CSV table of C-alpha atoms in Angstrom, one decimal:
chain,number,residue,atom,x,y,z
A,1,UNK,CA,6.0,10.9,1.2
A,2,UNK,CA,9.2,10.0,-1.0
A,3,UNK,CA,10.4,6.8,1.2
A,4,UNK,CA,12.0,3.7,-0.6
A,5,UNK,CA,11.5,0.4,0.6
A,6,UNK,CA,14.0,-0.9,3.0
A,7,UNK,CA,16.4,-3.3,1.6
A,8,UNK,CA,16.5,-6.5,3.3
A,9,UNK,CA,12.9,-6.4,5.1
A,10,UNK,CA,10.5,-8.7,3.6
A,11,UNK,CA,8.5,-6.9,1.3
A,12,UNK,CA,4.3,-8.6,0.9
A,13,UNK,CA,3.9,-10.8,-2.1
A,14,UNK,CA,1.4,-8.2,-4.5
A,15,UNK,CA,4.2,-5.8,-3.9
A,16,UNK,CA,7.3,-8.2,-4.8
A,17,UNK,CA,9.6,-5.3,-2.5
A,18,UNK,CA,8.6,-2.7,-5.4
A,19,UNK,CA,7.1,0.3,-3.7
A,20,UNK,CA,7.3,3.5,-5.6
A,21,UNK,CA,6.8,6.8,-4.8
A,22,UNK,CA,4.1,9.5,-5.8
A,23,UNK,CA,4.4,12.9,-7.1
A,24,UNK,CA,1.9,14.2,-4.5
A,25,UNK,CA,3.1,13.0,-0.7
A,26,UNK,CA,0.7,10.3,1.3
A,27,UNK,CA,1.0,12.7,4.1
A,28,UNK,CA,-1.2,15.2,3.0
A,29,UNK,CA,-3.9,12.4,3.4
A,30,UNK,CA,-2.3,11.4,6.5
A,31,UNK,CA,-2.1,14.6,8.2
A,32,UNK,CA,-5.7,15.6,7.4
A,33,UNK,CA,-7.1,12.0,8.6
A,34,UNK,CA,-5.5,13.0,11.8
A,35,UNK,CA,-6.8,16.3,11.7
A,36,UNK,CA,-10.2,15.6,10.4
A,37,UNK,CA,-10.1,12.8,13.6
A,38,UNK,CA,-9.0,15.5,16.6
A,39,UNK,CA,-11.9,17.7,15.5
A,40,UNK,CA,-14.4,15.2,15.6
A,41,UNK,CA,-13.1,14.4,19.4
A,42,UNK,CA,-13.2,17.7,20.3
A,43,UNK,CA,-15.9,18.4,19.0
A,44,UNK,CA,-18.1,15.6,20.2
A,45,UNK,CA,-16.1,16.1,23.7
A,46,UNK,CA,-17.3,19.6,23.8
A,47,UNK,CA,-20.8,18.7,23.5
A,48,UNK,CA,-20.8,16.6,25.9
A,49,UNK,CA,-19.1,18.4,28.7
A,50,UNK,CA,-21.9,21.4,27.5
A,51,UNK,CA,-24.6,19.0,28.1
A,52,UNK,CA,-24.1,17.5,31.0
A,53,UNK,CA,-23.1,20.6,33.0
A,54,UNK,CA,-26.1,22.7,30.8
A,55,UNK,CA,-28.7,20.4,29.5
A,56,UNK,CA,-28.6,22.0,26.4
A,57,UNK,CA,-26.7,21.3,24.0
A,58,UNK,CA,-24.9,22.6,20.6
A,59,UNK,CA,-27.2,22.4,18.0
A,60,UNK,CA,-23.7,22.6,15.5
A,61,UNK,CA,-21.9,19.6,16.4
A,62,UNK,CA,-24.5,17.0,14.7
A,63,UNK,CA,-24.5,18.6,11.3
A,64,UNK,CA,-20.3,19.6,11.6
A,65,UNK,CA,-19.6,15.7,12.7
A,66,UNK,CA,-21.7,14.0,9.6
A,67,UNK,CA,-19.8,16.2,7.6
A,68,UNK,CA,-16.6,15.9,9.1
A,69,UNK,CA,-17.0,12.0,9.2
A,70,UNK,CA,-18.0,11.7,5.0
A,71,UNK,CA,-14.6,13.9,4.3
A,72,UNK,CA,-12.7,11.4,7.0
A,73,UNK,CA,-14.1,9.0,4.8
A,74,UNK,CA,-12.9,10.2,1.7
A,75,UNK,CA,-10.0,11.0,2.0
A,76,UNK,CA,-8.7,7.9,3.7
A,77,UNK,CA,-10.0,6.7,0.6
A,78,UNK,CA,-7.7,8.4,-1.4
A,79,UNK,CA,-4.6,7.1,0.8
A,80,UNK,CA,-6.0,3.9,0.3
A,81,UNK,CA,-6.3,3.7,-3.5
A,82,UNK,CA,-2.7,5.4,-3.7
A,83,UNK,CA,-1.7,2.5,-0.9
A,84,UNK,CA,-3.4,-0.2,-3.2
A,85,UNK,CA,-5.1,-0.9,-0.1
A,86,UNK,CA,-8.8,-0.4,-1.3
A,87,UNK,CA,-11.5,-2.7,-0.9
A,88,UNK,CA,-11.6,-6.3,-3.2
A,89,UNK,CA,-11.6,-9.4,-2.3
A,90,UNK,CA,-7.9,-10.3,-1.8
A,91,UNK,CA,-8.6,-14.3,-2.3
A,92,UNK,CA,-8.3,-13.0,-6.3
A,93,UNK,CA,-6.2,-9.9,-5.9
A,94,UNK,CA,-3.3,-11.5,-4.2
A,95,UNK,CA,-3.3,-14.9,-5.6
A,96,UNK,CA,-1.2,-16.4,-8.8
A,97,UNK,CA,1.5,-14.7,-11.0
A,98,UNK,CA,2.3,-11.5,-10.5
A,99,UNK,CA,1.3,-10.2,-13.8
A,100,UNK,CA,-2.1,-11.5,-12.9
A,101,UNK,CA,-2.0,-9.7,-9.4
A,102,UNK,CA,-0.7,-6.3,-11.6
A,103,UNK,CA,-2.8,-6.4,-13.7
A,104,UNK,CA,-6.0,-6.8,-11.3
A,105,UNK,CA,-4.3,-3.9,-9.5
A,106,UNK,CA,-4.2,-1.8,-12.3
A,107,UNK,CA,-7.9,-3.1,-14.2
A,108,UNK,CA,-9.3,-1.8,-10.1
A,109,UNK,CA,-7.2,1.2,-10.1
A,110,UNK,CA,-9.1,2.4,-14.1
A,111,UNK,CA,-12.4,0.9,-12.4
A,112,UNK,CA,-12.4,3.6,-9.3
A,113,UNK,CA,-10.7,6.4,-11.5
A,114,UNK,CA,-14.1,6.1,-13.5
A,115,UNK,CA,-16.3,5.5,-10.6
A,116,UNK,CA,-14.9,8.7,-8.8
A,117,UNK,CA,-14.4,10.7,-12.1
A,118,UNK,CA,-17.8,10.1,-12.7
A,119,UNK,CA,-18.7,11.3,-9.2
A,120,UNK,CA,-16.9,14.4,-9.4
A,121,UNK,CA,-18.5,15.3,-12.7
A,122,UNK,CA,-22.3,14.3,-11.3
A,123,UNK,CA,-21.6,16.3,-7.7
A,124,UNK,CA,-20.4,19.5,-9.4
A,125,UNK,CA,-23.6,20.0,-11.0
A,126,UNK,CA,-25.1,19.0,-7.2
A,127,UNK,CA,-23.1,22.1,-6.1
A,128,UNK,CA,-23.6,24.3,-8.7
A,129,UNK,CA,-27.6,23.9,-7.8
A,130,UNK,CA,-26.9,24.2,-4.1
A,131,UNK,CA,-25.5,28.0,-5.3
A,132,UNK,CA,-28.0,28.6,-7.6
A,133,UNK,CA,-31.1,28.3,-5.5
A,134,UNK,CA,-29.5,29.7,-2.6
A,135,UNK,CA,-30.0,25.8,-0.6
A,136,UNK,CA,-29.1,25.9,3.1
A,137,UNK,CA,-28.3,23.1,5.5
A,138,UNK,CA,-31.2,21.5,7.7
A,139,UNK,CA,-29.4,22.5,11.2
A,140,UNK,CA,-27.7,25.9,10.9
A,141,UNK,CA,-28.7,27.0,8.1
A,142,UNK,CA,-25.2,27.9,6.3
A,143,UNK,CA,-24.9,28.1,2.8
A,144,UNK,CA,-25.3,23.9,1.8
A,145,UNK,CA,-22.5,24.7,-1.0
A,146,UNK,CA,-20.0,25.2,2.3
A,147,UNK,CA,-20.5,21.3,2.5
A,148,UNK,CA,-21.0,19.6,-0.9
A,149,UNK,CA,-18.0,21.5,-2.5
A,150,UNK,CA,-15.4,19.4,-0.8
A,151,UNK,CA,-17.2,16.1,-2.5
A,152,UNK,CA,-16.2,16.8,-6.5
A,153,UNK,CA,-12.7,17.7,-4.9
A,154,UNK,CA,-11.7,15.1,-2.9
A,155,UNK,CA,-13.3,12.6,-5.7
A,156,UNK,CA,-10.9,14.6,-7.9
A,157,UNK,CA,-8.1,13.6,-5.6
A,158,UNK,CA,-9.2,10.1,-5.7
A,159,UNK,CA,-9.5,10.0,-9.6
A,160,UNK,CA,-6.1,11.1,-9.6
A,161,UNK,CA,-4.6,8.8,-6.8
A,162,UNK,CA,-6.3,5.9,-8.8
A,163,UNK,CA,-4.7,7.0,-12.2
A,164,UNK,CA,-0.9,7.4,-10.5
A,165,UNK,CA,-1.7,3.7,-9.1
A,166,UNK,CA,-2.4,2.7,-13.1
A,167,UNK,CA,0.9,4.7,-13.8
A,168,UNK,CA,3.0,2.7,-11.6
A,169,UNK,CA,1.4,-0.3,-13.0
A,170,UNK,CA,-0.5,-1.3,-10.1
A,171,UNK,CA,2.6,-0.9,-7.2
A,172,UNK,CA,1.3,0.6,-4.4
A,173,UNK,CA,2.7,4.2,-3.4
A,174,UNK,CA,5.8,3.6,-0.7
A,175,UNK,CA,4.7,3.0,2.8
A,176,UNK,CA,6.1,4.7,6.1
A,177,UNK,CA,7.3,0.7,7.6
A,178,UNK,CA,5.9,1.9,10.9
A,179,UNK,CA,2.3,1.9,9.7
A,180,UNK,CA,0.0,-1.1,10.0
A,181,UNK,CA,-0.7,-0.9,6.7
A,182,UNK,CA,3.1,-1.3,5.3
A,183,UNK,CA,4.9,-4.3,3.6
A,184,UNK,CA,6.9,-5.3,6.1
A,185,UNK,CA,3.8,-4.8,8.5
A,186,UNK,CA,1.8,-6.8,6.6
A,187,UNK,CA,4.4,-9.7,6.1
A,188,UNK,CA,5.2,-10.1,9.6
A,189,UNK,CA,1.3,-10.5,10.1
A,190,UNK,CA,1.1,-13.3,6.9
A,191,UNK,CA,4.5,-15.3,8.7
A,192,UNK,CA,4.3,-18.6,10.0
């Protein structure tokens, strides 16, 4: 998503009313989160019509949701890295001079490029073993590969979210100012 900030709304202190954009839109994260979500529901809501009308159940559904629920996981972590709304404790992220608060931001951003870079480079060789000896998953029995490929992606998509964040010099990616998690969101919750 390529949206500026809107003049004259209170922007939150760590940003200082500088959003930037990103090269790659937020909405791809956005649009699978919500995607990722609606299959869980049906999914889960499918079971549970089949088992209360069959008292049996699909034996799919266990093994798709886990799955579905790590790559929900992931890649709300990439919005949230790009968003510079990862984990930390925010009594020392968002406190003092704004170099200080940058320079966290970006010293966080280089710490979860390497974390997930690592990640990626450790879970290919996971997936490379899954093909090679012909692994399949505990419940149905596909191919395991089907499942542990998307983890060195979407840690690649992290890695990458994480360096754009050291790019910008630790300004979050622009927010839609509808979201909960946008500056003038986030001011309006901090005002007196």
């Amino acid at each position: 998503m390529s949206a500026s900030p809107s003049s004259g709304n209170a922007q939150s202190a760590d940003t200082s009313g500088q959003e930037s954009s990103t090269r790659v839109p937020l909405k791809i994260e956005d649009w699978l989160t919500v995607l990722i979500m609606g299959a869980l529901a049906l999914i889960t809501f499918a079971n549970v019509l089949v088992r209360y009308f069959t008292d049996a159940s699909f034996a799919w559904t266990e093994e798709v949701s886990v799955f579905l629920m790590i790559v929900l996981a992931m890649v709300a972590g990439s919005a949230a890295v790009a968003r510079n709304r990862h984990i930390r404790i925010e009594y020392f992220a968002d406190s003092g001079p704004l170099s200080r608060q940058r320079a966290l931001a970006k010293f966080g951003a280089a710490m979860v490029a390497l974390l997930f870079g690592l990640i990626a480079v450790l879970s290919v060789r996971l997936v490379w073993d899954d093909i090679q000896y012909g692994e399949t998953s505990p419940g149905i029995g596909v191919p395991q590969w089907w499942y542990s490929i998307w983890l060195p992606i979407i840690s690649v998509a992290i890695t990458l979210r994480a360096i754009g964040l050291m790019r910008r010099g630790g300004v979050p990616a622009a927010d839609d100012p509808a979201l909960p998690t946008s500056a003038e969101v986030k001011a309006e919750e901090h005002a007196p």
